[in-house]
Amino acid sequence: MAIDVSGSMLAKDLKPNRMEALKDVAENFVKARPNDRIGLVVYASEAYTKSPVTSDKAVVLDAIRSIKYDNVLQDGTGIGMGLTTAINRLKDSKAKSKIVILMTDGVNNAGFI
């Protein structure tokens, strides 16, 4: 999963804000996929791997719960950065199917991809 952690995710049009609502959706998705291997990438203008692809759901759920807005990544929505980082985590996998779930609230306005 590639999750947007840009400043716009703090908007309060969802309760308590977009980021917390997204985290709830992501947690429910992970819990509903007991046999899948899942990894987590977070992105704003830049991206990094928060959790490697794993079958250990507790690791992924802990990574989701620990997501927060901070100054680690430059602000903006670099969808290409998040998507590319997620694809790079999957490209060498021997799995029969590889899927990236991109979670965002905006349009690409940052990053160089």
Coordinates of N, CA and C in Angstrom, one line a residue, residues 2-113:
A2 N 0.5 2.2 -0.8 CA 1.2 3.5 -0.8 C 0.2 4.6 -0.2
I3 N 0.6 5.2 0.9 CA -0.3 6.1 1.7 C 0.3 7.5 1.7
D4 N -0.6 8.4 1.3 CA -0.3 9.8 1.2 C -0.2 10.4 2.7
V5 N 0.9 11.0 3.0 CA 1.0 11.6 4.4 C 1.3 13.1 4.2
S6 N 0.8 13.7 3.1 CA 1.0 15.2 2.9 C 0.1 16.0 3.9
G7 N 0.4 17.3 4.0 CA -0.3 18.1 4.9 C -1.8 18.2 4.7
S8 N -2.3 18.0 3.4 CA -3.7 18.1 3.1 C -4.5 16.9 3.8
M9 N -3.7 15.9 4.2 CA -4.4 14.7 4.9 C -4.8 15.1 6.3
L10 N -4.5 16.3 6.8 CA -4.9 16.8 8.1 C -6.2 17.5 8.0
A11 N -6.8 17.7 6.8 CA -8.1 18.4 6.7 C -9.1 17.6 7.5
K12 N -10.1 18.4 8.1 CA -11.0 17.8 9.1 C -12.4 17.6 8.4
D13 N -12.5 17.4 7.1 CA -13.7 17.1 6.5 C -14.2 15.7 6.7
L14 N -13.3 14.8 7.2 CA -13.6 13.5 7.7 C -13.2 13.5 9.2
K15 N -13.8 12.8 10.0 CA -13.6 12.8 11.4 C -12.6 11.7 11.9
P16 N -11.6 12.0 12.7 CA -11.2 13.4 13.1 C -10.5 14.2 12.0
N17 N -9.8 13.4 11.1 CA -9.2 14.1 9.9 C -9.0 13.0 8.8
R18 N -8.6 13.4 7.6 CA -8.4 12.5 6.5 C -7.4 11.4 6.8
M19 N -6.3 11.8 7.5 CA -5.3 10.8 7.7 C -5.8 9.7 8.7
E20 N -6.5 10.0 9.7 CA -7.0 9.0 10.7 C -8.1 8.2 10.0
A21 N -8.9 8.8 9.1 CA -9.9 8.0 8.4 C -9.2 7.0 7.4
L22 N -8.2 7.5 6.8 CA -7.4 6.6 5.9 C -6.8 5.4 6.6
K23 N -6.2 5.7 7.8 CA -5.6 4.7 8.6 C -6.6 3.6 9.0
D24 N -7.9 4.0 9.4 CA -8.9 3.1 9.7 C -9.2 2.2 8.5
V25 N -9.3 2.8 7.3 CA -9.6 2.0 6.1 C -8.5 1.0 5.8
A26 N -7.2 1.5 5.9 CA -6.1 0.6 5.7 C -6.0 -0.5 6.7
E27 N -6.3 -0.2 7.9 CA -6.3 -1.3 8.9 C -7.3 -2.4 8.6
N28 N -8.5 -1.9 8.3 CA -9.6 -2.9 8.0 C -9.2 -3.7 6.8
F29 N -8.6 -3.1 5.8 CA -8.2 -3.9 4.6 C -7.2 -4.9 4.9
V30 N -6.1 -4.6 5.7 CA -5.1 -5.5 6.1 C -5.7 -6.7 6.9
K31 N -6.6 -6.4 7.8 CA -7.3 -7.4 8.6 C -8.1 -8.4 7.8
A32 N -8.6 -7.9 6.7 CA -9.5 -8.7 5.8 C -8.7 -9.5 4.8
R33 N -7.3 -9.4 4.8 CA -6.5 -10.1 3.8 C -5.5 -11.0 4.6
P34 N -6.0 -12.1 5.2 CA -5.2 -12.9 6.1 C -4.1 -13.7 5.4
N35 N -4.2 -13.9 4.1 CA -3.2 -14.8 3.4 C -2.3 -14.0 2.5
D36 N -2.5 -12.6 2.4 CA -1.7 -11.8 1.5 C -0.4 -11.3 2.2
R37 N 0.6 -11.1 1.5 CA 1.8 -10.4 1.9 C 1.6 -8.9 1.6
I38 N 1.8 -8.0 2.6 CA 1.5 -6.6 2.4 C 2.7 -5.8 2.9
G39 N 3.0 -4.7 2.2 CA 4.1 -3.8 2.6 C 3.4 -2.4 2.6
L40 N 4.2 -1.4 3.1 CA 3.7 -0.1 3.3 C 4.7 0.9 2.9
V41 N 4.3 1.8 2.0 CA 5.1 3.0 1.6 C 4.3 4.2 2.0
V42 N 5.0 5.2 2.5 CA 4.4 6.5 2.8 C 5.1 7.5 1.9
Y43 N 4.3 8.5 1.5 CA 4.8 9.5 0.6 C 4.1 10.9 0.8
A44 N 4.9 11.9 0.4 CA 4.4 13.3 0.3 C 5.1 13.7 -1.0
S45 N 6.0 14.6 -0.9 CA 6.8 15.0 -2.1 C 7.9 13.9 -2.4
E46 N 8.2 13.2 -1.3 CA 9.2 12.1 -1.4 C 8.5 10.9 -0.8
A47 N 9.2 9.7 -0.9 CA 8.6 8.5 -0.4 C 9.6 7.6 0.3
Y48 N 9.2 6.8 1.2 CA 10.0 5.7 1.7 C 9.2 4.5 2.2
T49 N 9.9 3.4 2.3 CA 9.2 2.2 2.7 C 9.1 2.2 4.3
K50 N 7.9 2.1 4.8 CA 7.7 2.1 6.2 C 7.7 0.7 6.7
S51 N 7.2 -0.3 5.9 CA 7.2 -1.7 6.2 C 7.5 -2.5 5.0
P52 N 8.4 -3.4 5.0 CA 8.6 -4.3 3.9 C 7.5 -5.2 3.6
V53 N 7.4 -5.8 2.4 CA 6.4 -6.7 2.1 C 6.5 -7.9 3.1
T54 N 5.5 -8.3 3.8 CA 5.5 -9.3 4.8 C 4.2 -10.0 5.0
S55 N 4.2 -11.2 5.5 CA 2.9 -11.8 5.9 C 2.6 -11.6 7.3
D56 N 3.4 -10.9 8.0 CA 3.2 -10.6 9.5 C 2.3 -9.4 9.6
K57 N 1.0 -9.6 9.8 CA 0.0 -8.5 9.8 C 0.2 -7.6 11.0
A58 N 0.8 -8.1 12.1 CA 1.0 -7.2 13.2 C 2.0 -6.2 12.9
V59 N 3.0 -6.5 12.1 CA 4.0 -5.5 11.7 C 3.4 -4.4 10.9
V60 N 2.6 -4.8 9.9 CA 1.9 -3.9 9.0 C 1.0 -3.0 9.7
L61 N 0.2 -3.6 10.6 CA -0.8 -2.8 11.4 C -0.1 -1.8 12.3
D62 N 1.0 -2.2 12.9 CA 1.8 -1.3 13.8 C 2.3 -0.1 12.9
A63 N 2.8 -0.5 11.7 CA 3.3 0.6 10.8 C 2.2 1.6 10.4
I64 N 1.0 1.0 10.1 CA -0.2 1.9 9.8 C -0.5 2.8 11.0
R65 N -0.6 2.2 12.1 CA -1.0 3.0 13.3 C 0.0 4.1 13.7
S66 N 1.3 3.9 13.3 CA 2.3 4.9 13.6 C 2.4 6.0 12.6
I67 N 1.7 5.9 11.5 CA 1.7 7.0 10.5 C 1.3 8.3 11.1
K68 N 2.0 9.3 10.8 CA 1.6 10.7 11.3 C 2.2 11.7 10.3
Y69 N 1.7 12.9 10.4 CA 2.2 14.0 9.6 C 3.4 14.5 10.4
D70 N 4.6 14.7 9.7 CA 5.7 15.2 10.4 C 6.6 15.9 9.3
N71 N 7.7 16.4 9.7 CA 8.6 17.1 8.8 C 9.7 16.2 8.2
V72 N 9.5 14.9 8.2 CA 10.5 14.0 7.7 C 10.5 14.1 6.1
L73 N 9.3 14.2 5.6 CA 9.2 14.3 4.1 C 8.8 15.7 3.8
Q74 N 9.3 16.2 2.7 CA 8.9 17.6 2.2 C 7.4 17.5 1.8
D75 N 6.6 18.5 2.2 CA 5.2 18.5 1.9 C 4.9 18.6 0.4
G76 N 3.7 18.1 0.1 CA 3.2 18.1 -1.3 C 2.7 16.7 -1.5
T77 N 2.1 16.5 -2.7 CA 1.5 15.2 -3.0 C 2.3 14.6 -4.3
G78 N 3.3 13.8 -4.0 CA 4.0 13.2 -5.1 C 3.6 11.8 -5.4
I79 N 2.4 11.7 -6.1 CA 1.8 10.4 -6.3 C 2.8 9.5 -7.1
G80 N 3.5 10.0 -8.0 CA 4.5 9.3 -8.8 C 5.6 8.7 -7.9
M81 N 6.0 9.5 -6.9 CA 7.1 9.1 -6.0 C 6.6 7.9 -5.1
G82 N 5.4 8.0 -4.6 CA 4.8 6.9 -3.8 C 4.6 5.6 -4.6
L83 N 4.0 5.8 -5.8 CA 3.8 4.7 -6.7 C 5.1 4.0 -7.2
T84 N 6.0 4.8 -7.5 CA 7.3 4.2 -8.0 C 8.0 3.4 -6.8
T85 N 8.0 4.0 -5.6 CA 8.6 3.3 -4.5 C 7.9 2.0 -4.2
A86 N 6.6 2.0 -4.3 CA 5.8 0.8 -4.0 C 6.1 -0.3 -5.1
I87 N 6.2 0.2 -6.4 CA 6.5 -0.8 -7.5 C 7.9 -1.4 -7.3
N88 N 8.8 -0.5 -6.9 CA 10.2 -1.1 -6.7 C 10.2 -2.1 -5.6
R89 N 9.4 -2.1 -4.6 CA 9.3 -3.1 -3.6 C 8.8 -4.4 -4.1
L90 N 8.0 -4.4 -5.2 CA 7.3 -5.5 -5.8 C 8.0 -6.1 -7.0
K91 N 8.9 -5.4 -7.6 CA 9.3 -5.8 -9.0 C 10.1 -7.1 -9.0
D92 N 10.8 -7.4 -7.9 CA 11.6 -8.7 -7.9 C 10.8 -9.8 -7.3
S93 N 9.6 -9.6 -6.8 CA 8.8 -10.6 -6.2 C 8.5 -11.7 -7.1
K94 N 8.4 -12.9 -6.6 CA 8.0 -14.1 -7.4 C 6.5 -14.4 -7.3
A95 N 5.8 -13.5 -6.6 CA 4.3 -13.7 -6.4 C 3.6 -13.8 -7.7
K96 N 2.5 -14.5 -7.7 CA 1.7 -14.6 -9.0 C 1.0 -13.3 -9.3
S97 N 0.6 -12.6 -8.3 CA 0.0 -11.3 -8.6 C 0.6 -10.2 -7.7
K98 N 0.7 -9.0 -8.3 CA 1.3 -7.9 -7.5 C 0.4 -6.7 -7.7
I99 N 0.0 -6.1 -6.6 CA -1.0 -5.0 -6.7 C -0.5 -3.9 -5.8
V100 N -0.6 -2.7 -6.2 CA -0.3 -1.5 -5.4 C -1.7 -0.8 -5.1
I101 N -2.0 -0.6 -3.9 CA -3.2 0.2 -3.5 C -2.7 1.6 -3.1
L102 N -3.0 2.5 -3.9 CA -2.6 3.9 -3.7 C -3.7 4.7 -3.0
M103 N -3.3 5.2 -1.9 CA -4.3 6.0 -1.1 C -3.9 7.4 -1.0
T104 N -4.8 8.3 -1.5 CA -4.5 9.7 -1.5 C -5.7 10.5 -1.5
D105 N -5.6 11.8 -1.2 CA -6.7 12.7 -1.2 C -6.6 13.8 -2.3
G106 N -5.5 13.7 -3.1 CA -5.3 14.8 -4.0 C -4.8 14.4 -5.4
V107 N -4.2 15.4 -6.0 CA -3.6 15.2 -7.3 C -2.1 15.4 -7.2
N108 N -1.4 14.9 -8.1 CA 0.0 15.0 -8.1 C 0.4 16.5 -8.3
N109 N 1.1 17.0 -7.3 CA 1.6 18.4 -7.4 C 3.0 18.6 -6.9
A110 N 3.8 17.4 -6.7 CA 5.1 17.5 -6.3 C 5.9 16.2 -6.7
G111 N 7.2 16.2 -6.4 CA 8.0 15.1 -6.8 C 8.5 15.2 -8.2
F112 N 9.4 14.3 -8.7 CA 9.9 14.4 -10.0 C 9.5 13.3 -10.9
I113 N 8.6 12.4 -10.4 CA 8.1 11.3 -11.2 C 6.6 11.5 -11.4

